[in-house]
Amino acid sequence: MGEPDFLRHSGWVGQTDLAETLTIVGCGAVGSHVALCAARMGFTKFQLFDNDQVEPHNLPNQAFNVKHIGWSKVEALQDVLREFNPQIEVVTHKCFFTSAEHKSTVEGPLVIATDSMSSRADLLSTFSENLDISGVFESRLGFDYGYVNIIDNLSKSACDKWAKTLLPDSAVPEGPCNQKICTTLVQMTSSLLVHKICERARSFRLEEPWTFAPSTMFDVSNNSFRTISFK
C-alpha cells in the first residue's frame, strides 16, 4: 500500500516537526478542512470532538463525501483522514466538548472551530495556562469574512483579552437565507490556520523565537478582497 510523500514541503516543515496530537473541537466546515489540510502537511495524530452527524447540506462546505451522509462527523472525518494516509491515528469523541468532562484529554495545538460563542467561553478554562496545550488557534466565520485568532494560552493576559471578544450567542447576527457559509472562504481560513500551526512547529525545530501573531481577517464583501491583521 502506498503512502503520501511530503518531500515537496519538507524543507520548510516536516513530519518530525508535526509529531504532536492536533486536537480539534468542532469538525464542521473549518474543523474538517483544518484536519485534512494538517494531514496533508504531515500531522499523523488527531483528537476530534463533535456531536453532530453529516447531512447533505454539509457536503459543499465540509470535507466529507456522499457516502458519509448519516455518519457521525468525527467518524466520517477519521475515514477521510485515513483514506489520505493510512498511518494516521485518530481518537474520536462523538460528544459536545465541555471543560468539566474533557479538559484532561487535551494536548498539543488546540483548534477551536465550534458553532457558538458559549462553547468558546467554556473552552477558556481548558486552555488558559495549561502546559499540555501548545497554542490555541481559533476561527470565526461569516458568509463574506473569516477570522483566524492565535492565542498564547500560557499568557493569562492574552487569554483574558481574547475572552473579552466573546459575545453572547444571542448577539451574533445570522446571515440571510442561502448566504450562511461559502466553501471558498472556509478553505482560505482553514489553510491560514494550519499554516500558522506549521510556522510555530518549524520555529521550535530551528530554536527561533515565534511570536503569537495578530489576528487576521479575510474580508471578501463588496466584490473586493482584503486581508487585515490587527492586535
Coordinates of C-alpha atoms in Angstrom, one line a residue:
M1 CA 0.0 0.0 0.0
G2 CA 1.4 3.4 -0.9
E3 CA 1.8 6.3 1.5
P4 CA 2.0 10.1 1.0
D5 CA 5.4 11.6 0.3
F6 CA 5.8 15.0 2.0
L7 CA 9.1 15.9 0.2
R8 CA 7.8 18.9 -1.6
H9 CA 7.3 21.0 1.5
S10 CA 9.6 19.1 4.0
G11 CA 12.3 21.8 3.6
W12 CA 10.0 24.1 5.3
V13 CA 8.2 21.9 7.8
G14 CA 8.2 18.1 8.0
Q15 CA 6.5 15.2 9.8
T16 CA 9.0 15.2 12.7
D17 CA 8.0 18.9 13.3
L18 CA 4.3 17.9 13.4
A19 CA 4.5 14.9 15.9
E20 CA 2.2 16.4 18.4
T21 CA -1.5 15.4 18.6
L22 CA -3.7 18.0 17.0
T23 CA -6.9 18.5 19.0
I24 CA -9.9 19.9 17.0
V25 CA -13.1 20.9 18.8
G26 CA -15.8 21.2 16.1
C27 CA -15.5 19.1 13.0
G28 CA -17.8 21.0 10.6
A29 CA -16.7 23.5 7.9
V30 CA -13.4 24.9 9.2
G31 CA -12.6 22.0 11.6
S32 CA -12.9 19.3 8.9
H33 CA -10.8 21.2 6.4
V34 CA -8.2 22.1 9.1
A35 CA -7.9 18.4 9.8
L36 CA -7.4 17.4 6.2
C37 CA -5.0 20.3 5.4
A38 CA -3.0 19.4 8.6
A39 CA -2.8 15.7 7.4
R40 CA -1.6 16.9 4.0
M41 CA 1.2 18.8 5.8
G42 CA 2.2 15.8 7.8
F43 CA 0.3 15.5 11.0
T44 CA -0.5 11.9 11.9
K45 CA -2.1 12.2 15.3
F46 CA -5.6 13.7 15.8
Q47 CA -8.1 14.1 18.5
L48 CA -11.6 15.1 17.3
F49 CA -14.7 16.4 19.2
D50 CA -18.1 16.8 17.6
N51 CA -21.6 15.6 18.5
D52 CA -23.2 16.1 15.0
Q53 CA -23.9 13.9 12.0
V54 CA -23.1 14.6 8.4
E55 CA -26.1 15.9 6.4
P56 CA -26.5 16.6 2.7
H57 CA -26.2 20.4 3.1
N58 CA -22.8 19.9 4.8
L59 CA -21.1 18.4 1.7
P60 CA -20.4 21.6 -0.3
N61 CA -18.5 23.3 2.6
Q62 CA -17.1 20.4 4.7
A63 CA -14.5 17.7 3.9
F64 CA -17.0 14.8 3.6
N65 CA -18.3 12.8 0.7
V66 CA -21.7 11.5 -0.2
K67 CA -21.0 8.1 1.5
H68 CA -20.6 9.9 4.8
I69 CA -24.2 11.2 5.0
G70 CA -25.6 9.9 8.3
W71 CA -22.2 9.2 9.8
S72 CA -21.1 11.0 12.9
K73 CA -18.8 13.8 11.9
V74 CA -15.9 12.6 13.9
E75 CA -16.0 9.1 12.4
A76 CA -16.5 10.5 8.9
L77 CA -13.5 12.7 9.4
Q78 CA -11.5 9.8 10.7
D79 CA -12.4 8.0 7.4
V80 CA -11.4 11.0 5.3
L81 CA -8.0 11.3 7.1
R82 CA -7.1 7.6 6.9
E83 CA -8.1 7.5 3.3
F84 CA -5.5 10.1 2.6
N85 CA -2.9 8.5 4.9
P86 CA -3.5 5.0 6.5
Q87 CA -0.8 5.7 9.1
I88 CA -2.9 8.4 10.7
E89 CA -4.1 7.8 14.3
V90 CA -7.4 9.4 15.3
V91 CA -9.1 9.5 18.7
T92 CA -12.8 10.3 18.2
H93 CA -15.3 11.8 20.7
K94 CA -18.9 11.7 19.5
C95 CA -19.9 14.3 22.0
F96 CA -20.1 18.0 22.8
F97 CA -16.9 19.2 24.4
T98 CA -17.1 20.6 27.9
S99 CA -14.2 21.6 30.0
A100 CA -15.6 19.8 33.0
E101 CA -15.6 16.5 31.2
H102 CA -12.7 16.7 28.7
K103 CA -10.1 19.2 29.9
S104 CA -7.7 16.5 31.0
T105 CA -7.7 14.9 27.5
V106 CA -6.5 17.9 25.5
E107 CA -2.9 18.2 24.4
G108 CA -0.8 19.7 21.6
P109 CA -2.1 22.5 19.4
L110 CA -5.8 23.2 20.1
V111 CA -8.1 24.2 17.2
I112 CA -11.4 25.9 18.2
A113 CA -13.9 25.6 15.3
T114 CA -17.2 25.4 17.2
D115 CA -20.6 27.0 16.2
S116 CA -21.2 29.1 19.3
M117 CA -19.6 31.8 21.5
S118 CA -20.8 29.9 24.6
S119 CA -18.7 26.9 23.7
R120 CA -15.7 29.1 23.2
A121 CA -16.2 30.6 26.6
D122 CA -16.3 27.2 28.1
L123 CA -13.0 26.2 26.4
L124 CA -11.2 29.1 28.1
S125 CA -11.0 27.1 31.3
T126 CA -9.4 24.2 29.4
F127 CA -6.6 26.1 27.7
S128 CA -5.8 29.1 30.0
E129 CA -2.3 28.5 31.5
N130 CA -2.5 24.8 30.5
L131 CA 1.1 23.5 29.9
D132 CA -0.2 20.5 27.9
I133 CA -1.6 22.8 25.2
S134 CA 0.9 24.3 22.7
G135 CA -1.1 27.3 21.4
V136 CA -4.7 27.9 20.6
F137 CA -5.9 28.5 17.0
E138 CA -9.5 29.8 16.7
S139 CA -11.6 30.6 13.7
R140 CA -14.7 32.7 13.3
L141 CA -16.6 32.7 10.0
G142 CA -19.4 34.6 8.3
F143 CA -20.5 34.4 4.7
D144 CA -18.1 37.1 3.5
Y145 CA -15.5 37.2 6.2
G146 CA -13.2 34.9 8.2
Y147 CA -11.1 35.4 11.2
V148 CA -8.1 33.4 12.5
N149 CA -7.1 34.2 16.1
I150 CA -4.0 32.8 17.7
I151 CA -3.8 32.8 21.4
D152 CA -0.8 32.3 23.7
N153 CA -2.6 30.1 26.2
L154 CA 0.3 30.4 28.7
S155 CA -0.3 34.1 29.0
K156 CA -3.2 35.0 31.3
S157 CA -3.5 38.5 29.9
A158 CA -3.7 37.1 26.3
C159 CA -6.4 34.7 27.4
D160 CA -8.3 37.4 29.2
K161 CA -8.1 39.7 26.2
W162 CA -9.5 37.0 23.9
A163 CA -12.3 36.3 26.3
K164 CA -13.4 39.9 26.0
T165 CA -14.1 39.4 22.3
L166 CA -16.8 36.8 23.0
L167 CA -20.3 38.0 22.6
P168 CA -23.5 36.3 24.0
D169 CA -24.8 33.8 21.4
S170 CA -28.0 35.9 21.1
A171 CA -25.9 38.9 20.0
V172 CA -24.3 37.2 17.0
P173 CA -26.1 38.2 13.8
E174 CA -27.2 35.4 11.4
G175 CA -26.8 35.7 7.7
P176 CA -29.7 35.9 5.3
C177 CA -31.2 32.7 3.9
N178 CA -28.9 30.9 1.4
Q179 CA -25.9 33.1 2.5
K180 CA -24.8 31.2 5.6
I181 CA -21.4 29.9 4.6
C182 CA -19.2 29.7 1.5
T183 CA -16.6 27.0 0.9
T184 CA -14.1 29.3 -0.7
L185 CA -13.8 31.4 2.4
V186 CA -13.9 28.3 4.6
Q187 CA -10.8 26.8 2.8
M188 CA -8.9 30.1 2.9
T189 CA -9.5 30.4 6.7
S190 CA -8.7 26.8 7.3
S191 CA -5.5 26.9 5.3
L192 CA -4.2 30.0 7.0
L193 CA -4.9 28.4 10.4
V194 CA -2.9 25.3 9.5
H195 CA -0.1 27.4 8.1
K196 CA 0.2 29.2 11.4
I197 CA 0.4 25.9 13.3
C198 CA 3.2 24.8 11.0
E199 CA 5.1 28.1 11.3
R200 CA 5.1 27.6 15.1
A201 CA 6.3 24.0 14.8
R202 CA 9.1 25.0 12.4
S203 CA 10.3 27.8 14.7
F204 CA 10.6 25.3 17.6
R205 CA 12.8 23.0 15.5
L206 CA 15.0 25.9 14.5
E207 CA 15.0 27.3 18.0
E208 CA 13.8 30.6 16.7
P209 CA 11.5 32.9 18.6
W210 CA 7.9 32.7 17.5
T211 CA 5.5 35.5 18.2
F212 CA 1.8 34.8 18.6
A213 CA 0.8 36.8 15.5
P214 CA -2.0 39.4 15.4
S215 CA -5.4 38.2 14.4
T216 CA -6.1 38.0 10.7
M217 CA -9.3 38.7 8.9
F218 CA -10.3 37.9 5.3
D219 CA -13.0 40.2 4.0
V220 CA -14.5 39.5 0.6
S221 CA -17.5 41.7 0.9
N222 CA -18.5 44.3 -1.7
N223 CA -16.8 42.4 -4.6
S224 CA -13.4 43.0 -3.1
F225 CA -10.7 41.1 -1.2
R226 CA -8.9 42.4 1.8
T227 CA -6.6 40.8 4.4
I228 CA -6.5 42.7 7.6
S229 CA -4.1 42.0 10.5
F230 CA -4.7 43.6 13.9
K231 CA -3.8 43.2 17.5

